[in-house]
C-alpha cells in the first residue's frame, strides 16, 4: 500500500472468518477493550490462518490502549518485555498476547529546538544498534503505522471486532491468494532490524507451502550470517517453532540453501557436506520427527536434537572408540564438544543436553539381546525417548529391527507397566554409610 492511500476493508459478508472460529477468551478481551472505547483488532498470524481455513495456534490482539491501560482493565494481566512491552492475559488453559500499536521512528527534518527535543524523547523508545537491529521498540502509533512496521504482508491483516471486517493495509490479501511471502518495505532493512524474520520467512514457506519473494530470498541468503546477532535464548525458542511443528524437513532444506544452517550449526553443516550419503540420512530423521508431530505425538527438544545431531555424534564416537577410548567417555566428550559449539549461538538448557546424552548412551543397553534388567532400564526417565530414537535409526539401519520388535513386544505386555512401576518405586536405595568420627586428640590446654 502506498502511504496516504486508504486501506482495503472487506466487510463481514465478503470473507470467511466467523466469531465461532475465534477463542472465547479472545472475543471476551476484544469486546472489553471495544466497550471501553479502545480500538481492538485480531492481528498477525491468526487472521492469516483463519483466512486460509486453518486453526490458529494462538490469537494475538492489537489495540491503541497502552500497556498500563490494559493492565487496569484486566486483573489477570501481566506486563512483560523490555525490547517490546507486551501484556499477557492469563485465562485457564490459554494465554493471550495483547500489544499496543507501534510505529517506526523517523527523525524530523526540522532543526528547531522543539523538534530536536521531540526527536530525542521519541528516540528513547526506539533504539537500534550499529547494524540497524532494533533493541527497544516501544514507540506507540496508529493501526496503519503498526501494520506497516510488521514483517510480511500476509501478517499485516487485521480483524476489527467493531464491525467484523478485515482490514488490509498492504497487499496481504493478494499475496495470501498467490501464496507469496513478501516483506513490507525493503527486505534488507526488515531483516536487519530483526534477523529472526529470516527464520520466520523460512517457517511460513515450509509450513504453508508458500514461496519467498525472489528479491527477499536473495537478501535473506546474503544476510544469513546476521542470524548470530540474535540473543541465544530467543533463537532457542525460534528453533523449536521452526522444527517442532511438523515441517522440519522443508524448513531444513530452505535453511541449508540459504546459509542459515551454516551460521547456526557449523559442525552439523560440515558433517552434512562431508559425505554424499549423509543428507539423505538426516532428511530421513527429520521426516520421522515430522510424522510424529503431525500425528499429535509430543516431541521433546532433547529428542529433536538427538535426531538432528545423533548421526554426527555417533560417527565421532565410533571413530574415537576405535582409537581405544571407552565408548561412554567418547560419548560424553563428543556431546560436550558439539553442544558447546551450538551454545555459541543458541542457548540449549543443560537439562536438554543431559537428556540428549542419556538417550544416546542408552542405545548400547537397548541393543543387547537378551537385554539385562529390562524392567530397570524401563524405569529410567529417558527410556521411552531412547526407544523412540532406536525406532528412528532403525528406519535406515535394518539390522536394528530385531531390537525394536523386542522392546515393542515388551511394552505391549500387560505386566510391563507393573514392572516399570516396580522398578521405579521399589528400586533399592543406596545405604548411606555412617561417617566415623575421628577420635579427638588431647587438647593443648588439657592438664
Coordinates of C-alpha atoms in Angstrom, one line a residue:
X1 CA 0.0 0.0 0.0
X2 CA 1.3 3.4 -0.9
X3 CA 1.5 5.8 2.0
X4 CA -1.6 8.0 2.1
X5 CA -3.8 5.5 0.4
X6 CA -6.8 4.2 2.3
X7 CA -6.7 0.6 3.5
X8 CA -8.8 -2.0 1.8
X9 CA -11.7 -3.0 4.0
X10 CA -13.6 -6.3 3.4
X11 CA -17.0 -6.4 5.1
X12 CA -18.2 -9.5 7.0
X13 CA -20.3 -10.9 4.2
X14 CA -17.3 -11.0 1.8
X15 CA -14.8 -13.0 4.0
X16 CA -14.8 -16.4 5.7
X17 CA -13.9 -15.5 9.2
X18 CA -16.6 -16.3 11.8
X19 CA -16.6 -15.5 15.5
X20 CA -17.3 -19.1 16.1
X21 CA -13.7 -19.8 15.0
X22 CA -12.2 -17.4 17.5
X23 CA -11.3 -18.3 21.0
X24 CA -14.0 -17.2 23.5
X25 CA -11.3 -15.7 25.7
X26 CA -10.0 -13.6 22.8
X27 CA -13.5 -12.5 22.0
X28 CA -14.1 -11.5 25.6
X29 CA -10.9 -9.5 25.6
X30 CA -11.7 -7.8 22.3
X31 CA -15.2 -6.9 23.5
X32 CA -14.0 -5.4 26.8
X33 CA -11.4 -3.2 25.0
X34 CA -14.1 -2.1 22.5
X35 CA -16.7 -1.3 25.2
X36 CA -14.1 0.8 27.0
X37 CA -13.6 2.9 23.9
X38 CA -10.4 1.4 22.6
X39 CA -9.6 0.0 19.1
X40 CA -9.4 -3.8 19.3
X41 CA -8.2 -6.0 16.4
X42 CA -7.2 -9.6 15.9
X43 CA -3.8 -9.2 14.3
X44 CA -0.9 -11.2 12.8
X45 CA -0.8 -14.9 12.1
X46 CA -4.2 -15.8 13.5
X47 CA -6.0 -13.7 10.8
X48 CA -3.8 -15.2 8.1
X49 CA -4.6 -18.8 9.2
X50 CA -8.4 -18.1 9.6
X51 CA -8.5 -16.8 6.1
X52 CA -6.6 -20.0 4.9
X53 CA -9.1 -22.2 6.7
X54 CA -6.6 -23.3 9.4
X55 CA -7.0 -23.4 13.1
X56 CA -4.7 -20.7 14.7
X57 CA -2.3 -21.8 17.3
X58 CA -2.9 -18.6 19.3
X59 CA -4.8 -15.4 19.0
X60 CA -2.9 -12.1 19.2
X61 CA -4.7 -8.8 19.8
X62 CA -3.6 -5.3 18.8
X63 CA -5.1 -2.2 20.5
X64 CA -4.5 1.5 21.0
X65 CA -4.7 1.0 24.7
X66 CA -1.3 1.4 26.4
X67 CA 0.2 -1.4 28.4
X68 CA -0.7 0.4 31.6
X69 CA -4.3 0.9 30.5
X70 CA -4.6 -2.8 29.5
X71 CA -3.3 -3.9 33.0
X72 CA -6.0 -1.7 34.6
X73 CA -8.7 -3.4 32.6
X74 CA -7.7 -7.0 33.3
X75 CA -6.8 -8.2 36.7
X76 CA -5.3 -11.4 35.2
X77 CA -2.8 -9.3 33.1
X78 CA 1.0 -9.3 33.5
X79 CA 3.3 -6.9 31.6
X80 CA 6.4 -8.4 30.1
X81 CA 9.3 -7.4 27.9
X82 CA 11.8 -4.6 27.7
X83 CA 12.6 -4.5 24.0
X84 CA 8.9 -4.8 23.2
X85 CA 6.4 -4.1 26.0
X86 CA 3.5 -6.6 25.9
X87 CA 0.5 -7.5 28.0
X88 CA 0.0 -11.2 28.8
X89 CA -3.6 -12.0 29.8
X90 CA -3.8 -15.4 31.5
X91 CA -7.0 -17.4 31.3
X92 CA -7.5 -21.0 32.3
X93 CA -5.6 -23.1 29.7
X94 CA -4.9 -20.1 27.4
X95 CA -2.5 -17.2 27.4
X96 CA -3.4 -14.2 25.2
X97 CA -0.9 -11.6 24.0
X98 CA -2.1 -8.0 23.7
X99 CA 0.2 -5.4 22.2
X100 CA -0.2 -1.7 21.8
X101 CA 0.0 -0.4 18.2
X102 CA 3.6 0.6 17.3
X103 CA 5.2 2.8 14.7
X104 CA 8.7 3.2 13.3
X105 CA 10.7 6.2 14.5
X106 CA 11.6 8.6 11.7
X107 CA 13.5 11.7 12.7
X108 CA 12.0 15.0 11.5
X109 CA 13.8 17.2 9.0
X110 CA 13.3 20.3 11.0
X111 CA 16.2 21.6 13.1
X112 CA 14.3 23.8 15.5
X113 CA 15.0 23.2 19.3
X114 CA 11.4 22.0 19.8
X115 CA 11.7 19.3 17.0
X116 CA 15.1 18.3 18.2
X117 CA 13.8 17.8 21.7
X118 CA 10.8 15.9 20.5
X119 CA 13.0 13.6 18.4
X120 CA 15.3 12.9 21.3
X121 CA 12.3 12.0 23.5
X122 CA 10.9 9.7 20.9
X123 CA 14.3 8.1 20.1
X124 CA 14.4 6.7 23.7
X125 CA 11.5 4.4 22.8
X126 CA 13.1 3.1 19.6
X127 CA 16.7 2.1 19.9
X128 CA 18.8 0.4 17.3
X129 CA 22.4 -0.8 17.3
X130 CA 25.2 0.0 14.8
X131 CA 24.0 -2.7 12.4
X132 CA 20.4 -1.4 12.5
X133 CA 19.0 -4.2 14.6
X134 CA 16.1 -2.9 16.8
X135 CA 16.9 -3.2 20.5
X136 CA 14.0 -1.3 22.0
X137 CA 10.6 -0.8 20.2
X138 CA 8.0 0.9 22.4
X139 CA 7.0 3.9 20.3
X140 CA 3.2 3.8 20.1
X141 CA 1.3 4.6 16.9
X142 CA -1.8 4.1 14.8
X143 CA -3.2 0.8 13.5
X144 CA -1.9 1.7 10.0
X145 CA 1.6 2.5 11.3
X146 CA 1.6 -0.7 13.3
X147 CA 0.7 -2.8 10.2
X148 CA 3.4 -1.1 8.1
X149 CA 6.2 -2.0 10.6
X150 CA 5.3 -5.7 10.6
X151 CA 7.5 -8.3 8.8
X152 CA 5.4 -9.7 5.9
X153 CA 2.3 -8.5 4.1
X154 CA 0.4 -11.8 5.0
X155 CA 0.9 -11.0 8.7
X156 CA -0.3 -7.4 8.4
X157 CA -4.0 -8.2 8.1
X158 CA -6.4 -7.2 10.9
X159 CA -9.9 -8.4 12.1
X160 CA -11.9 -5.5 13.5
X161 CA -14.3 -6.6 16.3
X162 CA -16.3 -3.3 15.9
X163 CA -17.8 -4.4 12.6
X164 CA -16.3 -7.8 12.0
X165 CA -14.4 -6.6 8.9
X166 CA -11.0 -7.5 7.6
X167 CA -8.6 -4.5 7.1
X168 CA -5.7 -4.9 4.7
X169 CA -3.1 -2.1 5.0
X170 CA -0.7 -3.7 2.5
X171 CA -1.1 -6.3 -0.3
X172 CA -1.7 -9.0 2.2
X173 CA -4.9 -10.5 0.7
X174 CA -3.4 -10.6 -2.8
X175 CA -0.2 -12.2 -1.5
X176 CA -2.2 -14.7 0.5
X177 CA -4.1 -15.7 -2.6
X178 CA -0.8 -16.0 -4.6
X179 CA 0.9 -17.9 -1.7
X180 CA 3.7 -15.4 -1.6
X181 CA 5.8 -14.2 1.3
X182 CA 6.7 -10.6 0.7
X183 CA 8.4 -8.2 3.1
X184 CA 6.8 -4.9 3.9
X185 CA 9.3 -2.4 2.5
X186 CA 12.9 -3.1 1.8
X187 CA 13.8 -6.7 2.7
X188 CA 17.3 -5.6 3.6
X189 CA 16.0 -3.2 6.2
X190 CA 13.4 -5.6 7.6
X191 CA 15.9 -8.5 8.0
X192 CA 18.5 -6.1 9.5
X193 CA 16.0 -4.7 12.0
X194 CA 15.2 -8.2 13.3
X195 CA 17.2 -11.1 11.8
X196 CA 14.7 -13.6 13.3
X197 CA 12.4 -12.5 10.4
X198 CA 14.6 -14.7 8.2
X199 CA 13.7 -17.7 10.3
X200 CA 10.1 -16.7 10.2
X201 CA 10.1 -16.4 6.4
X202 CA 11.5 -19.9 6.2
X203 CA 9.0 -21.3 8.7
X204 CA 6.0 -19.8 6.8
X205 CA 7.3 -21.0 3.5
X206 CA 7.8 -24.6 4.9
X207 CA 4.6 -24.9 6.9
X208 CA 2.3 -23.2 4.4
X209 CA 3.9 -24.2 1.1
X210 CA 4.4 -20.6 0.2
X211 CA 7.2 -19.1 -1.9
X212 CA 9.5 -16.4 -0.6
X213 CA 9.6 -13.4 -2.9
X214 CA 12.8 -13.7 -5.1
X215 CA 14.2 -10.3 -4.0
X216 CA 13.6 -11.1 -0.4
X217 CA 15.2 -14.6 -0.8
X218 CA 18.3 -13.1 -2.4
X219 CA 18.7 -10.7 0.6
X220 CA 18.0 -13.5 3.0
X221 CA 20.8 -15.6 1.6
X222 CA 23.1 -12.6 1.7
X223 CA 22.3 -11.7 5.3
X224 CA 22.0 -15.3 6.7
X225 CA 25.1 -14.9 8.9
X226 CA 23.4 -12.0 10.7
X227 CA 21.2 -14.5 12.5
X228 CA 24.0 -14.9 15.0
X229 CA 23.3 -11.4 16.3
X230 CA 20.1 -12.5 17.9
X231 CA 20.2 -13.4 21.6
X232 CA 20.9 -17.2 22.0
X233 CA 17.8 -17.6 24.3
X234 CA 15.5 -16.2 21.7
X235 CA 17.0 -18.4 19.0
X236 CA 16.3 -21.5 21.1
X237 CA 12.6 -20.6 21.2
X238 CA 12.6 -19.9 17.4
X239 CA 14.3 -23.2 16.6
X240 CA 11.6 -25.1 18.4
X241 CA 8.9 -23.2 16.5
X242 CA 10.7 -23.9 13.3
X243 CA 11.4 -27.7 13.7
X244 CA 8.7 -29.0 16.0
X245 CA 5.6 -28.1 14.0
X246 CA 5.7 -31.0 11.5
X247 CA 7.6 -29.3 8.7
X248 CA 11.2 -29.6 9.8
X249 CA 12.3 -31.3 6.6
X250 CA 11.2 -28.5 4.2
X251 CA 12.5 -25.9 6.8
X252 CA 15.9 -27.5 7.0
X253 CA 16.2 -27.6 3.2
X254 CA 15.5 -23.9 2.9
X255 CA 17.9 -23.1 5.8
X256 CA 20.6 -25.2 4.2
X257 CA 20.2 -23.5 0.8
X258 CA 20.2 -20.0 2.4
X259 CA 23.2 -20.5 4.7
X260 CA 21.3 -20.3 7.9
X261 CA 22.3 -23.8 8.9
X262 CA 26.0 -23.0 8.4
X263 CA 25.5 -19.9 10.6
X264 CA 23.6 -21.7 13.4
X265 CA 25.2 -25.2 13.3
X266 CA 28.6 -25.1 11.7
X267 CA 29.6 -28.6 12.9
X268 CA 26.4 -30.1 11.5
X269 CA 26.9 -28.2 8.2
X270 CA 30.5 -29.6 7.8
X271 CA 29.2 -33.1 8.6
X272 CA 26.3 -32.7 6.2
X273 CA 28.6 -31.9 3.2
X274 CA 31.3 -34.4 4.2
X275 CA 29.6 -37.4 2.5
X276 CA 27.0 -37.7 -0.3
X277 CA 25.0 -40.2 1.8
X278 CA 24.6 -38.0 4.8
X279 CA 21.9 -35.6 3.5
X280 CA 19.5 -38.5 2.8
X281 CA 20.1 -39.9 6.3
X282 CA 19.4 -36.6 8.0
X283 CA 16.3 -35.9 6.0
X284 CA 15.1 -39.4 7.0
X285 CA 15.4 -38.4 10.6
X286 CA 13.6 -35.1 10.1
X287 CA 10.8 -36.9 8.2
X288 CA 10.4 -39.2 11.2
X289 CA 10.1 -36.2 13.5
X290 CA 7.5 -34.6 11.2
X291 CA 5.4 -37.8 11.2
X292 CA 5.4 -37.8 15.0
X293 CA 4.4 -34.1 15.2
X294 CA 1.6 -34.5 12.6
X295 CA 0.2 -37.5 14.4
X296 CA -0.1 -35.4 17.6
X297 CA 2.8 -37.2 19.4
X298 CA 4.7 -34.7 21.5
X299 CA 8.4 -34.4 20.6
X300 CA 10.7 -33.0 23.2
X301 CA 13.6 -30.7 22.4
X302 CA 16.1 -33.4 23.6
X303 CA 14.7 -36.0 21.2
X304 CA 14.7 -33.5 18.3
X305 CA 18.4 -32.6 19.0
X306 CA 19.1 -36.4 19.2
X307 CA 17.6 -36.8 15.7
X308 CA 19.5 -33.8 14.4
X309 CA 22.9 -34.4 15.9
X310 CA 22.7 -38.1 16.6
X311 CA 24.3 -39.1 13.3
X312 CA 27.2 -36.6 13.8
X313 CA 27.8 -37.8 17.4
X314 CA 27.6 -41.5 16.6
X315 CA 30.1 -41.3 13.8
X316 CA 32.6 -39.3 16.0
X317 CA 32.1 -41.6 19.0
X318 CA 32.7 -44.7 16.8
X319 CA 35.9 -43.2 15.4
X320 CA 37.2 -42.4 18.9
X321 CA 36.2 -45.8 20.3
X322 CA 38.2 -47.4 17.6
X323 CA 41.2 -45.4 18.8
X324 CA 40.9 -47.1 22.2
X325 CA 38.8 -44.6 24.1
X326 CA 35.9 -46.1 26.1
X327 CA 32.6 -45.6 24.4
X328 CA 31.0 -43.8 27.4
X329 CA 33.9 -41.4 27.7
X330 CA 33.9 -40.8 23.9
X331 CA 30.2 -40.0 24.0
X332 CA 30.5 -37.6 26.9
X333 CA 33.3 -35.7 25.3
X334 CA 31.6 -35.6 21.9
X335 CA 28.3 -34.4 23.3
X336 CA 30.2 -31.7 25.3
X337 CA 32.1 -30.5 22.3
X338 CA 29.2 -30.4 19.8
X339 CA 26.7 -28.8 22.3
X340 CA 29.4 -26.4 23.3
X341 CA 29.7 -25.3 19.7
X342 CA 25.9 -25.0 19.5
X343 CA 25.8 -22.9 22.7
X344 CA 27.8 -20.1 20.9
X345 CA 24.7 -19.2 19.0
X346 CA 21.8 -21.0 20.7
X347 CA 21.2 -21.4 24.5
X348 CA 20.2 -25.0 24.9
X349 CA 19.3 -25.7 28.6
X350 CA 21.6 -28.0 30.4
X351 CA 18.8 -30.4 31.2
X352 CA 18.1 -30.8 27.4
X353 CA 21.8 -31.5 26.7
X354 CA 21.9 -34.0 29.5
X355 CA 18.8 -35.8 28.3
X356 CA 20.2 -35.9 24.8
X357 CA 23.4 -37.6 26.1
X358 CA 21.3 -40.1 28.1
X359 CA 19.2 -41.0 25.1
X360 CA 22.3 -41.8 23.1
X361 CA 24.0 -43.6 26.0
X362 CA 21.1 -46.0 26.5
X363 CA 21.3 -47.3 22.9
X364 CA 24.1 -49.7 23.9
X365 CA 21.9 -51.3 26.5
X366 CA 18.8 -51.4 24.3
X367 CA 20.7 -53.3 21.6
X368 CA 21.8 -56.2 23.8
X369 CA 19.9 -59.4 23.3
X370 CA 18.6 -60.5 25.6
X371 CA 18.6 -57.2 27.5
X372 CA 19.9 -57.1 31.0
X373 CA 17.4 -56.0 33.7
X374 CA 14.8 -54.8 31.2
X375 CA 12.5 -53.5 33.9
X376 CA 15.3 -51.5 35.4
X377 CA 16.0 -49.9 32.0
X378 CA 12.4 -49.1 31.5
X379 CA 12.4 -47.2 34.8
X380 CA 14.9 -44.7 33.5
X381 CA 13.4 -41.2 32.7
X382 CA 14.8 -41.2 29.2
X383 CA 13.7 -44.8 28.4
X384 CA 10.7 -44.0 26.1
X385 CA 12.6 -41.4 24.2
X386 CA 15.6 -43.8 23.8
X387 CA 13.3 -46.5 22.4
X388 CA 11.8 -43.9 20.1
X389 CA 15.3 -43.0 18.9
X390 CA 16.0 -46.7 18.4
X391 CA 12.9 -46.8 16.1
X392 CA 14.2 -43.7 14.3
X393 CA 17.7 -45.1 13.5
X394 CA 16.2 -48.5 12.6
X395 CA 14.5 -46.7 9.6
X396 CA 17.9 -46.7 7.9
X397 CA 19.7 -49.5 9.8
X398 CA 17.6 -52.6 9.1
X399 CA 19.6 -54.8 11.4
X400 CA 18.2 -52.9 14.4
X401 CA 14.6 -54.0 13.7
X402 CA 15.0 -57.1 15.9
X403 CA 15.8 -54.9 18.9
X404 CA 12.9 -52.6 18.1
X405 CA 10.5 -55.5 17.9
X406 CA 11.7 -57.0 21.2
X407 CA 11.2 -53.7 23.1
X408 CA 7.8 -53.0 21.4
X409 CA 6.7 -56.5 22.5
X410 CA 8.0 -55.8 26.0
X411 CA 5.9 -52.6 26.1
X412 CA 2.8 -54.4 24.9
X413 CA 3.0 -56.9 27.7
X414 CA 0.3 -56.3 30.4
X415 CA 2.8 -56.6 33.1
X416 CA 5.4 -54.2 31.5
X417 CA 3.9 -51.1 33.2
X418 CA 3.8 -53.0 36.5
X419 CA 7.4 -53.9 36.1
X420 CA 8.2 -50.3 35.2
X421 CA 6.4 -49.1 38.3
X422 CA 8.1 -51.7 40.4
X423 CA 11.5 -50.7 39.0
X424 CA 10.9 -47.0 39.8
X425 CA 9.1 -47.3 43.2
X426 CA 11.0 -50.3 44.7
X427 CA 14.4 -49.7 43.4
X428 CA 16.9 -50.5 46.1
X429 CA 18.1 -47.4 47.8
X430 CA 21.8 -46.9 48.4
X431 CA 22.6 -47.3 52.1
X432 CA 24.2 -44.3 53.5
X433 CA 27.5 -45.1 55.1
X434 CA 27.9 -43.7 58.5
X435 CA 30.8 -41.5 58.8
X436 CA 33.0 -42.5 61.7
X437 CA 34.0 -39.7 64.0
X438 CA 37.7 -39.2 64.2
X439 CA 39.0 -39.7 67.7
X440 CA 39.8 -36.4 69.3
X441 CA 43.4 -35.9 70.3
X442 CA 44.3 -34.4 73.6
X443 CA 43.6 -30.7 73.8
X444 CA 46.6 -28.5 74.0
X445 CA 45.4 -26.7 77.2
X446 CA 44.4 -30.0 78.9
X447 CA 46.1 -30.6 82.3

